[in-house]
Every structure is written in C-alpha cells, then in structure tokens.
mmCIF file with all atom_site columns, C-alpha atoms in Angstrom:
data_model
loop_
_atom_site.group_PDB
_atom_site.id
_atom_site.type_symbol
_atom_site.label_atom_id
_atom_site.label_alt_id
_atom_site.label_comp_id
_atom_site.label_asym_id
_atom_site.label_entity_id
_atom_site.label_seq_id
_atom_site.pdbx_PDB_ins_code
_atom_site.Cartn_x
_atom_site.Cartn_y
_atom_site.Cartn_z
_atom_site.occupancy
_atom_site.B_iso_or_equiv
_atom_site.pdbx_formal_charge
_atom_site.auth_seq_id
_atom_site.auth_comp_id
_atom_site.auth_asym_id
_atom_site.auth_atom_id
_atom_site.pdbx_PDB_model_num
ATOM 1   C CA . MET A 1 1   ? 117.478 85.923  81.495  1.00 45.00 ? 1328 MET A CA 1
ATOM 2   C CA . GLY A 1 2   ? 116.607 85.116  85.135  1.00 46.00 ? 1329 GLY A CA 1
ATOM 3   C CA . GLN A 1 3   ? 114.602 87.365  87.380  1.00 45.00 ? 1330 GLN A CA 1
ATOM 4   C CA . SER A 1 4   ? 116.798 89.754  89.297  1.00 45.00 ? 1331 SER A CA 1
ATOM 5   C CA . PRO A 1 5   ? 116.052 90.522  92.951  1.00 46.00 ? 1332 PRO A CA 1
ATOM 6   C CA . SER A 1 6   ? 115.413 94.130  91.971  1.00 46.00 ? 1333 SER A CA 1
ATOM 7   C CA . SER A 1 7   ? 112.620 93.257  89.527  1.00 42.00 ? 1334 SER A CA 1
ATOM 8   C CA . PRO A 1 8   ? 109.560 95.279  90.538  1.00 44.00 ? 1335 PRO A CA 1
ATOM 9   C CA . ARG A 1 9   ? 106.602 93.370  91.909  1.00 43.00 ? 1336 ARG A CA 1
ATOM 10  C CA . ILE A 1 10  ? 103.156 94.839  92.136  1.00 42.00 ? 1337 ILE A CA 1
ATOM 11  C CA . ASN A 1 11  ? 100.481 93.242  94.275  1.00 40.00 ? 1338 ASN A CA 1
ATOM 12  C CA . ASN A 1 12  ? 96.988  93.895  93.105  1.00 38.00 ? 1339 ASN A CA 1
ATOM 13  C CA . GLU A 1 13  ? 93.827  92.777  94.847  1.00 39.00 ? 1340 GLU A CA 1
ATOM 14  C CA . ASN A 1 14  ? 90.497  94.330  93.975  1.00 36.00 ? 1341 ASN A CA 1
ATOM 15  C CA . THR A 1 15  ? 87.609  93.640  96.306  1.00 36.00 ? 1342 THR A CA 1
ATOM 16  C CA . ASP A 1 16  ? 83.918  94.498  96.354  1.00 35.00 ? 1343 ASP A CA 1
ATOM 17  C CA . GLN A 1 17  ? 81.082  93.598  98.686  1.00 30.00 ? 1344 GLN A CA 1
ATOM 18  C CA . HIS A 1 18  ? 80.472  90.045  97.524  1.00 29.00 ? 1345 HIS A CA 1
ATOM 19  C CA . HIS A 1 19  ? 83.262  88.977  95.194  1.00 30.00 ? 1346 HIS A CA 1
ATOM 20  C CA . TYR A 1 20  ? 86.957  89.369  94.961  1.00 30.00 ? 1347 TYR A CA 1
ATOM 21  C CA . TRP A 1 21  ? 88.984  89.227  91.843  1.00 29.00 ? 1348 TRP A CA 1
ATOM 22  C CA . SER A 1 22  ? 92.607  88.394  92.085  1.00 29.00 ? 1349 SER A CA 1
ATOM 23  C CA . LEU A 1 23  ? 94.396  89.328  88.958  1.00 29.00 ? 1350 LEU A CA 1
ATOM 24  C CA . VAL A 1 24  ? 97.555  87.521  87.955  1.00 29.00 ? 1351 VAL A CA 1
ATOM 25  C CA . LEU A 1 25  ? 99.221  89.160  85.013  1.00 31.00 ? 1352 LEU A CA 1
ATOM 26  C CA . LEU A 1 26  ? 101.608 86.894  83.238  1.00 31.00 ? 1353 LEU A CA 1
ATOM 27  C CA . VAL A 1 27  ? 102.011 89.176  80.251  1.00 33.00 ? 1354 VAL A CA 1
ATOM 28  C CA . MET A 1 28  ? 105.454 90.442  81.154  1.00 35.00 ? 1355 MET A CA 1
ATOM 29  C CA . SER A 1 29  ? 107.246 87.696  83.035  1.00 35.00 ? 1356 SER A CA 1
ATOM 30  C CA . ALA A 1 30  ? 110.954 87.423  83.610  1.00 36.00 ? 1357 ALA A CA 1
ATOM 31  C CA . ALA A 1 31  ? 110.770 83.649  83.201  1.00 39.00 ? 1358 ALA A CA 1
ATOM 32  C CA . PRO A 1 32  ? 108.578 81.715  80.795  1.00 39.00 ? 1359 PRO A CA 1
ATOM 33  C CA . SER A 1 33  ? 104.984 81.842  81.970  1.00 37.00 ? 1360 SER A CA 1
ATOM 34  C CA . PRO A 1 34  ? 103.361 78.603  83.056  1.00 37.00 ? 1361 PRO A CA 1
ATOM 35  C CA . ALA A 1 35  ? 100.606 77.310  80.853  1.00 35.00 ? 1362 ALA A CA 1
ATOM 36  C CA . ALA A 1 36  ? 97.086  77.982  82.053  1.00 34.00 ? 1363 ALA A CA 1
ATOM 37  C CA . SER A 1 37  ? 96.691  74.361  83.124  1.00 35.00 ? 1364 SER A CA 1
ATOM 38  C CA . GLU A 1 38  ? 99.866  74.316  85.195  1.00 37.00 ? 1365 GLU A CA 1
ATOM 39  C CA . GLY A 1 39  ? 100.171 75.177  88.888  1.00 41.00 ? 1366 GLY A CA 1
ATOM 40  C CA . ASP A 1 40  ? 99.234  78.513  90.347  1.00 44.00 ? 1367 ASP A CA 1
ATOM 41  C CA . SER A 1 41  ? 101.862 81.223  90.347  1.00 49.00 ? 1368 SER A CA 1
ATOM 42  C CA . LYS A 1 42  ? 102.061 83.769  93.119  1.00 56.00 ? 1369 LYS A CA 1
ATOM 43  C CA . ARG A 1 43  ? 98.711  85.520  93.116  1.00 54.00 ? 1370 ARG A CA 1
ATOM 44  C CA . GLY A 1 44  ? 98.619  89.168  92.190  1.00 54.00 ? 1371 GLY A CA 1
ATOM 45  C CA . GLU A 1 45  ? 102.207 89.274  90.983  1.00 60.00 ? 1372 GLU A CA 1
ATOM 46  C CA . VAL A 1 46  ? 103.504 90.986  87.865  1.00 64.00 ? 1373 VAL A CA 1
ATOM 47  C CA . ASN A 1 47  ? 107.020 90.201  86.697  1.00 71.00 ? 1374 ASN A CA 1
ATOM 48  C CA . TYR A 1 48  ? 108.661 92.442  84.132  1.00 79.00 ? 1375 TYR A CA 1
ATOM 49  C CA . ARG A 1 49  ? 110.946 91.322  81.349  1.00 84.00 ? 1376 ARG A CA 1
ATOM 50  C CA . PHE A 1 50  ? 113.894 93.457  80.239  1.00 87.00 ? 1377 PHE A CA 1
ATOM 51  C CA . CYS A 1 51  ? 115.878 93.710  77.008  1.00 90.00 ? 1378 CYS A CA 1
ATOM 52  C CA . GLN A 1 52  ? 119.225 91.867  77.032  1.00 89.00 ? 1379 GLN A CA 1
ATOM 53  C CA . GLU A 1 53  ? 120.688 94.444  74.639  1.00 89.00 ? 1380 GLU A CA 1
ATOM 54  C CA . CYS A 1 54  ? 119.792 97.778  76.284  1.00 91.00 ? 1381 CYS A CA 1
ATOM 55  C CA . SER A 1 55  ? 118.022 96.826  79.567  1.00 88.00 ? 1382 SER A CA 1
ATOM 56  C CA . ASN A 1 56  ? 114.803 98.626  78.646  1.00 91.00 ? 1383 ASN A CA 1
ATOM 57  C CA . LEU A 1 57  ? 111.370 97.175  79.329  1.00 91.00 ? 1384 LEU A CA 1
ATOM 58  C CA . LEU A 1 58  ? 110.094 94.595  76.830  1.00 90.00 ? 1385 LEU A CA 1
ATOM 59  C CA . TYR A 1 59  ? 106.501 94.795  75.606  1.00 90.00 ? 1386 TYR A CA 1
ATOM 60  C CA . PRO A 1 60  ? 104.373 91.841  74.481  1.00 88.00 ? 1387 PRO A CA 1
ATOM 61  C CA . LYS A 1 61  ? 103.331 91.658  70.833  1.00 88.00 ? 1388 LYS A CA 1
ATOM 62  C CA . GLU A 1 62  ? 101.611 88.972  68.785  1.00 86.00 ? 1389 GLU A CA 1
ATOM 63  C CA . ASP A 1 63  ? 103.193 87.694  65.603  1.00 86.00 ? 1390 ASP A CA 1
ATOM 64  C CA . ARG A 1 64  ? 99.959  87.086  63.682  1.00 88.00 ? 1391 ARG A CA 1
ATOM 65  C CA . ALA A 1 65  ? 101.664 85.169  60.889  1.00 90.00 ? 1392 ALA A CA 1
ATOM 66  C CA . THR A 1 66  ? 102.934 82.451  63.238  1.00 87.00 ? 1393 THR A CA 1
ATOM 67  C CA . SER A 1 67  ? 100.481 82.987  66.134  1.00 83.00 ? 1394 SER A CA 1
ATOM 68  C CA . THR A 1 68  ? 103.303 83.327  68.645  1.00 85.00 ? 1395 THR A CA 1
ATOM 69  C CA . LEU A 1 69  ? 103.956 85.721  71.484  1.00 86.00 ? 1396 LEU A CA 1
ATOM 70  C CA . LEU A 1 70  ? 106.950 88.009  71.083  1.00 88.00 ? 1397 LEU A CA 1
ATOM 71  C CA . TYR A 1 71  ? 108.570 90.589  73.328  1.00 90.00 ? 1398 TYR A CA 1
ATOM 72  C CA . ILE A 1 72  ? 109.691 93.796  71.627  1.00 93.00 ? 1399 ILE A CA 1
ATOM 73  C CA . CYS A 1 73  ? 112.042 96.476  72.950  1.00 94.00 ? 1400 CYS A CA 1
ATOM 74  C CA . LYS A 1 74  ? 110.735 99.904  71.952  1.00 93.00 ? 1401 LYS A CA 1
ATOM 75  C CA . ALA A 1 75  ? 114.205 101.452 72.299  1.00 93.00 ? 1402 ALA A CA 1
ATOM 76  C CA . CYS A 1 76  ? 116.455 99.146  70.225  1.00 94.00 ? 1403 CYS A CA 1
ATOM 77  C CA . HIS A 1 77  ? 113.720 97.049  68.544  1.00 91.00 ? 1404 HIS A CA 1
ATOM 78  C CA . ALA A 1 78  ? 115.233 93.751  69.730  1.00 93.00 ? 1405 ALA A CA 1
ATOM 79  C CA . THR A 1 79  ? 112.781 90.849  69.607  1.00 91.00 ? 1406 THR A CA 1
ATOM 80  C CA . THR A 1 80  ? 112.611 87.709  71.728  1.00 89.00 ? 1407 THR A CA 1
ATOM 81  C CA . THR A 1 81  ? 110.135 84.856  71.589  1.00 85.00 ? 1408 THR A CA 1
ATOM 82  C CA . HIS A 1 82  ? 108.100 83.481  74.451  1.00 78.00 ? 1409 HIS A CA 1
ATOM 83  C CA . ASP A 1 83  ? 107.679 79.739  74.979  1.00 74.00 ? 1410 ASP A CA 1
ATOM 84  C CA . SER A 1 84  ? 104.206 79.792  76.526  1.00 72.00 ? 1411 SER A CA 1
ATOM 85  C CA . ALA A 1 85  ? 101.006 81.029  74.932  1.00 66.00 ? 1412 ALA A CA 1
ATOM 86  C CA . CYS A 1 86  ? 99.629  82.015  78.340  1.00 70.00 ? 1413 CYS A CA 1
ATOM 87  C CA . THR A 1 87  ? 99.563  85.802  78.581  1.00 65.00 ? 1414 THR A CA 1
ATOM 88  C CA . PHE A 1 88  ? 96.836  86.445  81.103  1.00 68.00 ? 1415 PHE A CA 1
ATOM 89  C CA . ARG A 1 89  ? 95.230  84.498  83.938  1.00 69.00 ? 1416 ARG A CA 1
ATOM 90  C CA . GLN A 1 90  ? 92.346  85.685  86.063  1.00 68.00 ? 1417 GLN A CA 1
ATOM 91  C CA . HIS A 1 91  ? 91.197  83.952  89.251  1.00 63.00 ? 1418 HIS A CA 1
ATOM 92  C CA . LEU A 1 92  ? 87.694  84.576  90.488  1.00 59.00 ? 1419 LEU A CA 1
ATOM 93  C CA . GLY A 1 93  ? 86.429  83.788  93.953  1.00 53.00 ? 1420 GLY A CA 1
ATOM 94  C CA . ALA A 1 94  ? 82.842  83.310  95.014  1.00 44.00 ? 1421 ALA A CA 1
ATOM 95  C CA . THR A 1 95  ? 82.786  85.175  98.309  1.00 44.00 ? 1422 THR A CA 1
ATOM 96  C CA . VAL A 1 96  ? 84.775  87.781  100.118 1.00 49.00 ? 1423 VAL A CA 1
ATOM 97  C CA . GLN A 1 97  ? 85.531  87.720  103.785 1.00 55.00 ? 1424 GLN A CA 1
ATOM 98  C CA . GLU A 1 98  ? 84.932  90.769  105.909 1.00 52.00 ? 1425 GLU A CA 1
ATOM 99  C CA . THR A 1 99  ? 88.684  91.262  106.180 1.00 56.00 ? 1426 THR A CA 1
ATOM 100 C CA . ALA A 1 100 ? 89.308  91.220  102.425 1.00 56.00 ? 1427 ALA A CA 1
ATOM 101 C CA . GLY A 1 101 ? 92.122  93.455  101.341 1.00 59.00 ? 1428 GLY A CA 1
ATOM 102 C CA . VAL A 1 102 ? 94.150  93.008  104.530 1.00 66.00 ? 1429 VAL A CA 1
ATOM 103 C CA . THR A 1 103 ? 97.746  92.701  103.441 1.00 68.00 ? 1430 THR A CA 1
ATOM 104 C CA . THR A 1 104 ? 100.648 91.224  105.353 1.00 70.00 ? 1431 THR A CA 1
ATOM 105 C CA . ASP A 1 105 ? 102.096 94.654  106.095 1.00 78.00 ? 1432 ASP A CA 1
ATOM 106 C CA . VAL A 1 106 ? 98.905  96.241  107.452 1.00 83.00 ? 1433 VAL A CA 1
ATOM 107 C CA . ALA A 1 107 ? 100.377 96.037  110.972 1.00 83.00 ? 1434 ALA A CA 1
ATOM 108 C CA . ASN A 1 108 ? 103.096 98.481  109.871 1.00 84.00 ? 1435 ASN A CA 1
ATOM 109 C CA . ASP A 1 109 ? 100.618 101.062 108.556 1.00 85.00 ? 1436 ASP A CA 1
ATOM 110 C CA . PRO A 1 110 ? 101.245 104.245 110.597 1.00 87.00 ? 1437 PRO A CA 1
ATOM 111 C CA . THR A 1 111 ? 97.819  105.656 109.685 1.00 89.00 ? 1438 THR A CA 1
ATOM 112 C CA . LEU A 1 112 ? 95.894  102.887 111.472 1.00 89.00 ? 1439 LEU A CA 1
ATOM 113 C CA . PRO A 1 113 ? 95.055  103.330 115.158 1.00 93.00 ? 1440 PRO A CA 1
ATOM 114 C CA . ARG A 1 114 ? 96.723  101.039 117.692 1.00 93.00 ? 1441 ARG A CA 1
ATOM 115 C CA . ALA A 1 115 ? 95.262  99.358  120.742 1.00 93.00 ? 1442 ALA A CA 1
ATOM 116 C CA . LYS A 1 116 ? 96.440  97.216  123.638 1.00 93.00 ? 1443 LYS A CA 1
ATOM 117 C CA . GLN A 1 117 ? 94.841  93.906  122.660 1.00 90.00 ? 1444 GLN A CA 1
ATOM 118 C CA . ILE A 1 118 ? 96.413  90.561  123.504 1.00 91.00 ? 1445 ILE A CA 1
ATOM 119 C CA . CYS A 1 119 ? 96.880  88.442  120.394 1.00 92.00 ? 1446 CYS A CA 1
ATOM 120 C CA . PRO A 1 120 ? 95.335  84.989  120.865 1.00 93.00 ? 1447 PRO A CA 1
ATOM 121 C CA . LYS A 1 121 ? 98.076  83.446  118.709 1.00 93.00 ? 1448 LYS A CA 1
ATOM 122 C CA . CYS A 1 122 ? 101.371 84.911  119.988 1.00 94.00 ? 1449 CYS A CA 1
ATOM 123 C CA . ARG A 1 123 ? 100.274 86.860  123.108 1.00 93.00 ? 1450 ARG A CA 1
ATOM 124 C CA . GLU A 1 124 ? 101.686 90.173  121.797 1.00 93.00 ? 1451 GLU A CA 1
ATOM 125 C CA . GLU A 1 125 ? 99.950  93.099  123.515 1.00 93.00 ? 1452 GLU A CA 1
ATOM 126 C CA . GLU A 1 126 ? 99.773  95.601  120.643 1.00 94.00 ? 1453 GLU A CA 1
ATOM 127 C CA . ALA A 1 127 ? 97.639  95.527  117.512 1.00 92.00 ? 1454 ALA A CA 1
ATOM 128 C CA . VAL A 1 128 ? 96.314  97.852  114.836 1.00 92.00 ? 1455 VAL A CA 1
ATOM 129 C CA . TYR A 1 129 ? 92.578  97.848  114.280 1.00 90.00 ? 1456 TYR A CA 1
ATOM 130 C CA . PHE A 1 130 ? 90.032  98.781  111.638 1.00 84.00 ? 1457 PHE A CA 1
ATOM 131 C CA . GLN A 1 131 ? 86.312  98.509  111.020 1.00 82.00 ? 1458 GLN A CA 1
ATOM 132 C CA . SER A 1 132 ? 84.814  95.800  108.820 1.00 74.00 ? 1459 SER A CA 1
ATOM 133 C CA . GLN A 1 133 ? 84.718  96.806  105.151 1.00 69.00 ? 1460 GLN A CA 1
ATOM 134 C CA . GLN A 1 134 ? 81.622  94.732  104.452 1.00 66.00 ? 1461 GLN A CA 1
ATOM 135 C CA . ARG A 1 135 ? 78.636  97.016  103.988 1.00 64.00 ? 1462 ARG A CA 1
ATOM 136 C CA . ALA A 1 136 ? 75.713  94.826  104.980 1.00 62.00 ? 1463 ALA A CA 1
ATOM 137 C CA . ALA A 1 137 ? 72.914  95.708  107.373 1.00 61.00 ? 1464 ALA A CA 1
ATOM 138 C CA . ASP A 1 138 ? 73.659  92.737  109.624 1.00 61.00 ? 1465 ASP A CA 1
ATOM 139 C CA . THR A 1 139 ? 77.408  93.467  109.938 1.00 60.00 ? 1466 THR A CA 1
ATOM 140 C CA . GLY A 1 140 ? 77.206  96.339  112.391 1.00 68.00 ? 1467 GLY A CA 1
ATOM 141 C CA . MET A 1 141 ? 80.349  98.015  113.654 1.00 75.00 ? 1468 MET A CA 1
ATOM 142 C CA . LYS A 1 142 ? 82.697  95.065  113.933 1.00 79.00 ? 1469 LYS A CA 1
ATOM 143 C CA . LEU A 1 143 ? 86.344  95.831  114.709 1.00 84.00 ? 1470 LEU A CA 1
ATOM 144 C CA . TYR A 1 144 ? 89.197  93.703  113.447 1.00 86.00 ? 1471 TYR A CA 1
ATOM 145 C CA . TYR A 1 145 ? 92.616  93.636  115.065 1.00 90.00 ? 1472 TYR A CA 1
ATOM 146 C CA . VAL A 1 146 ? 95.897  92.730  113.379 1.00 90.00 ? 1473 VAL A CA 1
ATOM 147 C CA . CYS A 1 147 ? 98.775  91.724  115.642 1.00 90.00 ? 1474 CYS A CA 1
ATOM 148 C CA . ILE A 1 148 ? 101.904 93.795  114.984 1.00 91.00 ? 1475 ILE A CA 1
ATOM 149 C CA . ALA A 1 149 ? 104.142 90.795  115.747 1.00 90.00 ? 1476 ALA A CA 1
ATOM 150 C CA . CYS A 1 150 ? 102.583 87.892  113.807 1.00 90.00 ? 1477 CYS A CA 1
ATOM 151 C CA . ASN A 1 151 ? 99.943  89.612  111.568 1.00 87.00 ? 1478 ASN A CA 1
ATOM 152 C CA . HIS A 1 152 ? 97.185  87.401  112.987 1.00 88.00 ? 1479 HIS A CA 1
ATOM 153 C CA . VAL A 1 153 ? 93.721  88.886  112.267 1.00 87.00 ? 1480 VAL A CA 1
ATOM 154 C CA . TYR A 1 154 ? 91.161  88.559  115.061 1.00 87.00 ? 1481 TYR A CA 1
ATOM 155 C CA . THR A 1 155 ? 88.117  90.264  116.561 1.00 84.00 ? 1482 THR A CA 1
ATOM 156 C CA . SER A 1 156 ? 87.597  91.354  120.146 1.00 73.00 ? 1483 SER A CA 1
ATOM 157 C CA . VAL A 1 157 ? 85.714  88.993  122.427 1.00 56.00 ? 1484 VAL A CA 1
#
C-alpha cells in the first residue's frame, strides 16, 4: 500500500542548550523502512501504516518465534509483515545553534512580533523576530529575524 497524500506527518525536534536530538520514527511507515545503514529519510517524520481490510491504524508487533516485525490491526486482527528490521532510528548532533527549533513556517506565526527589516537575501521589508533561545551568559539579548518571504534567518547589523 503506497503512502496517500493525506497520511499524517508529525515533525518533532527536541532541543536543549547544548545538544539537539532529532528523532526519526520508522516504526509505523507506509512504505518499507530503509535499513539503518541506508540513506537518511526525512528527519523528524513519522509515517503511519493503515490496514488494507478496514483502514484502521496498524500497530507494530514482534513475532518472537521468527524474529520478524509484524503490523497488527487491533480492529480486525489482520496481520502484515514488514521487510526491514529497522524500527527506530535516532540521530544525535553535537551542538545546537542559537536558532535551533526555527521551523520553515515560523514566518507565518501570528503570535510573533513583526518588524520592518530588509532581508539581506531577497530584500523583502518585513520579518518576524524573536530572542535567542540559548541561555548562556555571553549570549546577551540577541534578536533573530526571519523573512516572511523567503524564511531566511538573520540578525540585525
């Protein structure tokens, strides 16, 4: 069963002061999960798998006798196998930037204040801004701007 355009996607990024952890859950994927050694999938994405019989959500379960990954429907008890043994992948990074957690749609956030700041990339004159989330003594009150047109992140000069 291929992934439908309406399959829910959840982006998760947890950040702290020095490290970020990007969690890629491959437990419930609509397509077979890549093996851990294969290329990187989209970071922070969860794909759900649905029952072909009743369209309910499938849940992962281990068949201990054969050491294989199965998907079980809790409604009709249909079972499907999974080709890959990869069920979970976690990517760890060493450092976090001061702008960690900025998503591509932060410019559309109506709760953030707006300012007339010329974007150095596209020359748009409006941007949203926020204070640095890094809590270090040497950071000070540094403001970051995100262009509403191209999502470029920059600081004031």
